[in-house]
Amino acid sequence: MRRKYASLNLGYRKVPYQQQKRHVMISTQTALLRNDQDGLRHAAELLGSGGLVAFPTETVYGLGADARNDGAVAGIYAAKGRPSFNPLIVHLPDLAAVQQYCIVTDAAQMLARAFWPGALTLVLPLRKDAGISKLVTAGLDTLAVRVPDHPVASALLAAFGGPIAAPSANPSGRISPTTAAHVHDGLAGKIDGIVDGGDCKVGLESTIVDCTQKPALLRAGGVPLEAIEAALGRQILQPSDPATPKSPGQLLSHYAPQGRVRLNALKANGHEKWLGFGSVDADLNLSASGDLTEAAANLFKMLHQLDQMGATHIAVSPIPETGLGKAINDRLKRAAAPRN
Ligand code: AMP
Ligand code: MG
């Protein structure tokens, strides 16, 4: 009998199952990993060393990184070419693991019991000592979490033993991938591995419910609103309701430091703290060597540090508008925008 996924047509060569080496390299950098013990162990090792690994979930393929590692999370943005830092969803194996990182409110408990594992993401208050990268939360004190319902995702979470941040595994602006071949088409050569788990069942993004206050629907998705309301026994706030929190990406200054921000500063004035980039003598430097991935990894951490330092005025060096620089500048522009 022909084994499922016995061969994978990646467009330029077909590798029969028996002839596959332990891990078939599909480019100089991207390993195609089988969803067996060896492949998953390798995937977990790649994640542990700060690598990027795409893996199947029941919604779409996710592009995973260790959610505690700033550099790895910055790599997600670089690989996808995302023009802005929207917070990412963290994938965990079960409710007990979620409790390590988040405060699970009563409504969240009910929804978790009803729909996890499944296509429902909950936004919850983040625990202070959770150790999640600020680049995952885009500096917010809430965290979006999900327990995926896919044997390969579960096995990878078990093998890795930590939180995996994962947006969809496609270049920004392209269609979400529902097969390993889609991921390969979009991201080969830019990520470290792809775990092949066949087709995704749902093929739709997860439903997002904010449970930090009154439950509110932030995004429609795989779990219908009616089912959520039935599980809670009451109606929840809709995106159109003014009381519903705005999705972070829609807010002009959703995370801004306390101090007033001045962009494209070639030096700091007397009353300013200087957030530098490149070889400048700044109070804090996003990347002294001018590395945009390092700068992205440091961005939210340093904005928080400026708050801790009591900075009332912040001067920021110019950041080149290339690669990750676009997302960094987008966030800085929001931080510098006038506030109410
Ligand atoms: P994606 O990774 O592209 O599926 O997008 C993740 C979605 O989750 C985006 O719409 C985010 O705005 C949303 N999200 C992630 N974290 C949070 C959070 N802490 N609060 C509210 N929404 C969030
Ligand atoms: Mg997406």
CSV table of C-alpha atoms and ligand atoms in Angstrom, one decimal:
chain,number,residue,atom,x,y,z
A,1,MET,CA,0.0,0.0,0.0
A,2,ARG,CA,1.2,3.5,-0.8
A,3,ARG,CA,2.0,5.3,2.4
A,4,LYS,CA,0.5,8.6,3.1
A,5,TYR,CA,3.0,11.4,2.3
A,6,ALA,CA,5.2,8.6,0.8
A,7,SER,CA,6.6,11.2,-1.6
A,8,LEU,CA,6.3,14.9,-1.8
A,9,ASN,CA,6.2,16.7,-5.1
A,10,LEU,CA,7.9,20.0,-4.4
A,11,GLY,CA,7.8,21.1,-8.0
A,12,TYR,CA,11.3,20.4,-9.1
A,13,ARG,CA,11.9,16.9,-7.8
A,14,LYS,CA,10.0,14.0,-6.4
A,15,VAL,CA,11.7,12.2,-3.5
A,16,PRO,CA,10.4,8.6,-3.0
A,17,TYR,CA,9.9,7.7,0.6
A,18,GLN,CA,12.6,4.9,0.7
A,19,GLN,CA,15.2,7.1,-0.8
A,20,GLN,CA,14.7,10.0,1.6
A,21,LYS,CA,17.6,10.6,3.8
A,22,ARG,CA,16.8,11.3,7.4
A,23,HIS,CA,16.1,14.9,6.5
A,24,VAL,CA,15.8,15.9,2.9
A,25,MET,CA,17.3,19.3,2.2
A,26,ILE,CA,15.1,21.2,-0.1
A,27,SER,CA,17.4,24.2,-0.4
A,28,THR,CA,20.7,25.2,1.1
A,29,GLN,CA,18.9,26.1,4.4
A,30,THR,CA,15.4,24.7,4.6
A,31,ALA,CA,15.2,21.1,5.8
A,32,LEU,CA,12.1,19.2,4.9
A,33,LEU,CA,11.3,17.2,8.1
A,34,ARG,CA,9.2,14.1,8.3
A,35,ASN,CA,6.6,14.0,11.0
A,36,ASP,CA,8.2,11.1,12.7
A,37,GLN,CA,10.2,11.0,15.9
A,38,ASP,CA,13.5,11.9,14.2
A,39,GLY,CA,12.0,14.7,12.2
A,40,LEU,CA,10.2,16.2,15.2
A,41,ARG,CA,13.3,15.9,17.4
A,42,HIS,CA,15.3,17.8,14.7
A,43,ALA,CA,12.5,20.4,14.5
A,44,ALA,CA,12.6,20.8,18.3
A,45,GLU,CA,16.4,21.2,18.2
A,46,LEU,CA,16.1,23.9,15.5
A,47,LEU,CA,13.6,25.8,17.5
A,48,GLY,CA,15.7,25.4,20.6
A,49,SER,CA,18.7,27.0,18.9
A,50,GLY,CA,16.6,30.0,17.7
A,51,GLY,CA,15.6,28.6,14.3
A,52,LEU,CA,12.4,29.0,12.4
A,53,VAL,CA,10.3,25.9,11.7
A,54,ALA,CA,7.0,25.7,9.8
A,55,PHE,CA,4.6,23.1,11.1
A,56,PRO,CA,1.0,22.1,10.4
A,57,THR,CA,-1.9,23.0,12.6
A,58,GLU,CA,-5.6,22.3,11.9
A,59,THR,CA,-6.0,25.9,10.7
A,60,VAL,CA,-3.0,26.7,8.5
A,61,TYR,CA,0.7,26.0,8.6
A,62,GLY,CA,2.4,28.1,11.2
A,63,LEU,CA,5.9,29.6,11.1
A,64,GLY,CA,7.2,28.8,14.5
A,65,ALA,CA,9.9,30.2,16.7
A,66,ASP,CA,10.7,30.0,20.5
A,67,ALA,CA,8.4,32.6,21.9
A,68,ARG,CA,11.0,33.4,24.6
A,69,ASN,CA,13.8,34.2,22.2
A,70,ASP,CA,13.8,37.8,20.8
A,71,GLY,CA,16.1,37.1,18.0
A,72,ALA,CA,14.1,34.0,16.8
A,73,VAL,CA,10.9,36.0,16.9
A,74,ALA,CA,12.5,38.9,15.0
A,75,GLY,CA,13.4,36.2,12.4
A,76,ILE,CA,9.7,35.4,11.9
A,77,TYR,CA,9.2,39.0,10.8
A,78,ALA,CA,12.3,39.0,8.6
A,79,ALA,CA,11.3,35.7,6.9
A,80,LYS,CA,7.7,36.8,6.2
A,81,GLY,CA,8.7,40.3,5.2
A,82,ARG,CA,6.0,41.7,7.6
A,83,PRO,CA,5.8,45.5,7.3
A,84,SER,CA,4.5,45.9,10.9
A,85,PHE,CA,4.8,44.3,14.3
A,86,ASN,CA,1.4,42.8,15.1
A,87,PRO,CA,1.5,40.6,18.2
A,88,LEU,CA,1.8,36.9,17.5
A,89,ILE,CA,-0.2,33.9,18.7
A,90,VAL,CA,1.6,31.6,21.1
A,91,HIS,CA,0.9,27.8,20.7
A,92,LEU,CA,0.9,25.6,23.8
A,93,PRO,CA,0.1,22.0,24.4
A,94,ASP,CA,-2.7,22.3,26.9
A,95,LEU,CA,-4.5,24.5,29.4
A,96,ALA,CA,-2.0,23.7,32.2
A,97,ALA,CA,0.8,25.1,30.0
A,98,VAL,CA,-1.3,28.2,29.3
A,99,GLN,CA,-1.6,28.8,33.0
A,100,GLN,CA,2.1,29.1,33.3
A,101,TYR,CA,2.2,32.1,31.0
A,102,CYS,CA,-1.2,33.7,31.4
A,103,ILE,CA,-3.9,34.4,34.0
A,104,VAL,CA,-6.8,32.3,32.9
A,105,THR,CA,-10.1,34.2,33.6
A,106,ASP,CA,-13.4,32.4,34.3
A,107,ALA,CA,-14.7,33.0,30.8
A,108,ALA,CA,-11.4,31.8,29.4
A,109,GLN,CA,-11.7,28.5,31.4
A,110,MET,CA,-15.1,27.8,30.0
A,111,LEU,CA,-14.0,28.5,26.4
A,112,ALA,CA,-10.8,26.5,26.8
A,113,ARG,CA,-12.8,23.5,28.1
A,114,ALA,CA,-15.3,23.7,25.3
A,115,PHE,CA,-12.9,24.4,22.3
A,116,TRP,CA,-9.3,23.3,23.1
A,117,PRO,CA,-7.6,21.8,21.4
A,118,GLY,CA,-9.1,23.8,18.5
A,119,ALA,CA,-9.3,26.8,16.3
A,120,LEU,CA,-9.9,29.3,19.1
A,121,THR,CA,-7.3,31.9,20.3
A,122,LEU,CA,-7.8,33.5,23.6
A,123,VAL,CA,-6.2,36.9,24.6
A,124,LEU,CA,-5.4,36.8,28.3
A,125,PRO,CA,-3.5,38.8,30.8
A,126,LEU,CA,0.2,37.9,30.6
A,127,ARG,CA,2.0,36.9,33.8
A,128,LYS,CA,4.8,39.3,34.6
A,129,ASP,CA,7.4,36.6,35.0
A,130,ALA,CA,6.3,34.6,31.9
A,131,GLY,CA,9.5,35.2,30.0
A,132,ILE,CA,7.7,35.7,26.7
A,133,SER,CA,9.6,38.0,24.2
A,134,LYS,CA,8.2,41.5,24.1
A,135,LEU,CA,8.3,41.2,20.3
A,136,VAL,CA,5.7,38.4,20.6
A,137,THR,CA,3.2,40.7,22.5
A,138,ALA,CA,4.4,43.9,20.6
A,139,GLY,CA,5.0,45.3,24.1
A,140,LEU,CA,1.4,44.6,25.4
A,141,ASP,CA,0.7,43.1,28.8
A,142,THR,CA,-1.7,40.6,27.2
A,143,LEU,CA,-0.9,37.4,25.3
A,144,ALA,CA,-2.8,35.6,22.6
A,145,VAL,CA,-2.7,31.8,23.1
A,146,ARG,CA,-4.0,28.7,21.4
A,147,VAL,CA,-3.9,24.9,21.9
A,148,PRO,CA,-3.9,23.5,18.3
A,149,ASP,CA,-5.8,20.4,17.4
A,150,HIS,CA,-3.3,18.6,15.1
A,151,PRO,CA,-1.2,15.6,16.1
A,152,VAL,CA,1.9,17.0,14.5
A,153,ALA,CA,1.6,20.3,16.2
A,154,SER,CA,1.0,18.6,19.5
A,155,ALA,CA,4.0,16.3,19.0
A,156,LEU,CA,6.2,19.2,18.1
A,157,LEU,CA,5.0,21.2,21.2
A,158,ALA,CA,5.8,18.1,23.4
A,159,ALA,CA,9.2,17.6,21.8
A,160,PHE,CA,10.1,21.2,22.2
A,161,GLY,CA,8.7,21.7,25.6
A,162,GLY,CA,8.2,25.4,25.4
A,163,PRO,CA,5.9,28.1,23.9
A,164,ILE,CA,6.0,28.4,20.1
A,165,ALA,CA,5.0,31.8,18.6
A,166,ALA,CA,3.6,31.2,15.1
A,167,PRO,CA,1.8,33.4,12.6
A,168,SER,CA,0.9,31.8,9.2
A,169,ALA,CA,3.8,30.5,7.3
A,170,ASN,CA,3.5,32.6,4.2
A,171,PRO,CA,5.3,35.7,3.0
A,172,SER,CA,3.4,38.8,4.1
A,173,GLY,CA,0.5,39.6,1.9
A,174,ARG,CA,0.3,36.2,0.3
A,175,ILE,CA,-2.3,33.5,0.9
A,176,SER,CA,-2.0,31.4,4.0
A,177,PRO,CA,-0.5,27.9,3.4
A,178,THR,CA,-2.4,24.7,3.9
A,179,THR,CA,0.3,22.3,2.6
A,180,ALA,CA,4.0,21.9,3.1
A,181,ALA,CA,4.5,22.6,-0.6
A,182,HIS,CA,2.8,26.0,-0.2
A,183,VAL,CA,5.2,26.8,2.7
A,184,HIS,CA,8.1,25.7,0.5
A,185,ASP,CA,7.0,27.8,-2.4
A,186,GLY,CA,6.8,30.9,-0.2
A,187,LEU,CA,9.6,30.6,2.3
A,188,ALA,CA,12.2,28.0,1.1
A,189,GLY,CA,15.7,29.3,1.8
A,190,LYS,CA,14.4,31.8,4.4
A,191,ILE,CA,13.5,29.3,7.2
A,192,ASP,CA,15.3,26.4,8.8
A,193,GLY,CA,12.8,23.7,8.5
A,194,ILE,CA,9.3,22.6,7.4
A,195,VAL,CA,7.6,19.7,9.1
A,196,ASP,CA,5.4,18.0,6.6
A,197,GLY,CA,2.0,17.0,8.0
A,198,GLY,CA,-0.2,16.9,4.9
A,199,ASP,CA,-3.2,19.2,4.3
A,200,CYS,CA,-4.7,21.4,7.0
A,201,LYS,CA,-8.3,20.5,7.8
A,202,VAL,CA,-9.8,23.8,8.7
A,203,GLY,CA,-7.8,26.0,6.3
A,204,LEU,CA,-9.2,29.1,8.1
A,205,GLU,CA,-7.6,31.2,10.7
A,206,SER,CA,-8.5,30.8,14.4
A,207,THR,CA,-11.3,32.8,16.0
A,208,ILE,CA,-9.9,35.3,18.5
A,209,VAL,CA,-11.7,36.2,21.7
A,210,ASP,CA,-10.3,38.7,24.1
A,211,CYS,CA,-11.0,37.5,27.6
A,212,THR,CA,-9.0,40.1,29.5
A,213,GLN,CA,-12.3,41.9,30.4
A,214,LYS,CA,-15.8,41.3,29.1
A,215,PRO,CA,-15.3,38.6,26.4
A,216,ALA,CA,-15.1,40.2,23.0
A,217,LEU,CA,-14.7,38.8,19.5
A,218,LEU,CA,-11.6,40.3,17.9
A,219,ARG,CA,-11.5,38.1,14.7
A,220,ALA,CA,-14.0,35.6,13.2
A,221,GLY,CA,-12.4,32.3,12.3
A,222,GLY,CA,-12.6,28.5,12.6
A,223,VAL,CA,-14.9,28.4,15.6
A,224,PRO,CA,-18.3,30.1,15.0
A,225,LEU,CA,-19.5,32.9,17.2
A,226,GLU,CA,-22.7,31.1,18.0
A,227,ALA,CA,-20.8,28.1,19.4
A,228,ILE,CA,-18.8,30.5,21.6
A,229,GLU,CA,-21.9,32.2,22.9
A,230,ALA,CA,-23.6,28.9,23.5
A,231,ALA,CA,-20.6,27.7,25.6
A,232,LEU,CA,-20.6,30.9,27.7
A,233,GLY,CA,-24.3,31.0,28.0
A,234,ARG,CA,-24.4,34.7,27.0
A,235,GLN,CA,-23.6,37.1,24.1
A,236,ILE,CA,-20.2,38.5,23.7
A,237,LEU,CA,-19.1,41.9,22.4
A,238,GLN,CA,-18.7,42.2,18.6
A,239,PRO,CA,-16.0,43.9,16.7
A,240,SER,CA,-18.5,46.6,15.7
A,241,ASP,CA,-19.2,47.4,19.4
A,242,PRO,CA,-17.4,50.5,20.6
A,243,ALA,CA,-16.6,48.6,23.9
A,244,THR,CA,-14.6,45.9,22.0
A,245,PRO,CA,-10.9,46.5,22.3
A,246,LYS,CA,-9.4,47.5,18.9
A,247,SER,CA,-7.1,44.9,17.4
A,248,PRO,CA,-3.6,46.0,18.2
A,249,GLY,CA,-2.6,46.5,14.6
A,250,GLN,CA,-5.4,49.0,14.1
A,251,LEU,CA,-4.3,51.3,16.9
A,252,LEU,CA,-2.0,54.2,15.9
A,253,SER,CA,-0.2,54.3,19.2
A,254,HIS,CA,-1.0,50.9,20.9
A,255,TYR,CA,2.3,50.5,22.5
A,256,ALA,CA,4.0,53.8,23.1
A,257,PRO,CA,6.5,54.6,25.8
A,258,GLN,CA,5.6,57.3,28.3
A,259,GLY,CA,8.1,59.8,26.9
A,260,ARG,CA,7.6,61.9,23.8
A,261,VAL,CA,9.3,60.4,20.8
A,262,ARG,CA,11.3,62.3,18.2
A,263,LEU,CA,12.3,60.3,15.1
A,264,ASN,CA,15.3,60.5,12.8
A,265,ALA,CA,17.5,62.2,15.4
A,266,LEU,CA,21.2,62.5,14.5
A,267,LYS,CA,21.9,63.5,18.1
A,268,ALA,CA,20.1,63.8,21.4
A,269,ASN,CA,19.3,67.2,23.0
A,270,GLY,CA,20.1,67.8,26.7
A,271,HIS,CA,16.7,66.6,28.0
A,272,GLU,CA,16.4,63.6,25.7
A,273,LYS,CA,17.4,60.0,26.1
A,274,TRP,CA,18.8,58.6,22.9
A,275,LEU,CA,17.7,55.3,21.4
A,276,GLY,CA,20.4,54.8,18.8
A,277,PHE,CA,21.1,52.6,15.8
A,278,GLY,CA,24.5,52.1,14.3
A,279,SER,CA,27.8,53.4,15.7
A,280,VAL,CA,26.5,56.3,17.8
A,281,ASP,CA,27.1,57.0,21.4
A,282,ALA,CA,23.5,56.6,22.5
A,283,ASP,CA,21.9,55.8,25.9
A,284,LEU,CA,20.5,52.5,24.5
A,285,ASN,CA,21.4,51.1,21.1
A,286,LEU,CA,19.0,49.0,19.0
A,287,SER,CA,22.1,47.6,17.2
A,288,ALA,CA,25.5,49.2,17.3
A,289,SER,CA,26.5,47.2,14.2
A,290,GLY,CA,23.4,48.4,12.3
A,291,ASP,CA,21.8,44.9,12.1
A,292,LEU,CA,18.1,45.3,11.6
A,293,THR,CA,17.2,41.8,13.0
A,294,GLU,CA,19.0,42.6,16.2
A,295,ALA,CA,17.3,46.0,16.3
A,296,ALA,CA,13.9,44.4,15.9
A,297,ALA,CA,14.7,41.9,18.7
A,298,ASN,CA,15.6,44.8,21.0
A,299,LEU,CA,12.9,47.3,20.0
A,300,PHE,CA,10.1,46.6,22.5
A,301,LYS,CA,12.5,45.7,25.3
A,302,MET,CA,14.3,49.0,24.9
A,303,LEU,CA,11.1,51.1,24.7
A,304,HIS,CA,10.2,49.5,28.1
A,305,GLN,CA,13.7,50.2,29.4
A,306,LEU,CA,13.3,53.9,28.5
A,307,ASP,CA,10.1,53.9,30.6
A,308,GLN,CA,12.0,52.3,33.5
A,309,MET,CA,14.7,55.0,33.1
A,310,GLY,CA,11.9,57.6,33.4
A,311,ALA,CA,12.7,59.1,30.0
A,312,THR,CA,10.3,62.0,29.3
A,313,HIS,CA,11.8,62.7,25.9
A,314,ILE,CA,13.2,60.2,23.5
A,315,ALA,CA,15.3,60.8,20.4
A,316,VAL,CA,15.6,57.9,18.0
A,317,SER,CA,18.2,57.4,15.3
A,318,PRO,CA,17.1,57.1,11.7
A,319,ILE,CA,16.4,53.4,10.8
A,320,PRO,CA,16.9,52.4,7.1
A,321,GLU,CA,13.5,51.7,5.4
A,322,THR,CA,14.6,48.3,4.1
A,323,GLY,CA,13.8,44.7,5.2
A,324,LEU,CA,12.8,44.7,8.9
A,325,GLY,CA,13.5,48.4,9.0
A,326,LYS,CA,10.0,48.9,7.6
A,327,ALA,CA,8.3,47.2,10.5
A,328,ILE,CA,10.6,49.0,13.0
A,329,ASN,CA,9.8,52.4,11.5
A,330,ASP,CA,6.1,51.6,11.4
A,331,ARG,CA,6.2,50.9,15.2
A,332,LEU,CA,8.3,53.9,15.9
A,333,LYS,CA,6.0,56.2,13.9
A,334,ARG,CA,3.1,54.9,16.0
A,335,ALA,CA,5.1,55.5,19.2
A,336,ALA,CA,5.7,59.1,18.0
A,337,ALA,CA,2.1,59.7,16.9
A,338,PRO,CA,0.2,62.4,18.9
A,339,ARG,CA,-1.8,60.8,21.8
A,340,ASN,CA,-5.0,61.6,23.4
B,1,AMP,P1,-1.8,36.1,12.7
B,1,AMP,O1,-0.6,35.7,13.4
B,1,AMP,O2,-1.5,36.7,11.4
B,1,AMP,O3,-2.9,35.0,12.7
B,1,AMP,O4,-2.4,37.3,13.5
B,1,AMP,C1,-2.5,37.2,14.9
B,1,AMP,C2,-3.7,38.0,15.3
B,1,AMP,O5,-3.8,37.9,16.8
B,1,AMP,C3,-3.7,39.4,14.9
B,1,AMP,O6,-4.9,39.8,14.5
B,1,AMP,C4,-3.3,40.1,16.3
B,1,AMP,O7,-3.8,41.4,16.3
B,1,AMP,C5,-4.0,39.2,17.3
B,1,AMP,N1,-3.4,39.3,18.6
B,1,AMP,C6,-2.2,38.7,18.9
B,1,AMP,N2,-1.9,39.0,20.2
B,1,AMP,C7,-2.9,39.8,20.7
B,1,AMP,C8,-3.1,40.5,21.9
B,1,AMP,N3,-2.3,40.4,22.9
B,1,AMP,N4,-4.2,41.2,22.0
B,1,AMP,C9,-5.1,41.3,21.0
B,1,AMP,N5,-4.9,40.7,19.8
B,1,AMP,C10,-3.8,40.0,19.6
B,2,MG,MG,-1.4,35.4,8.3
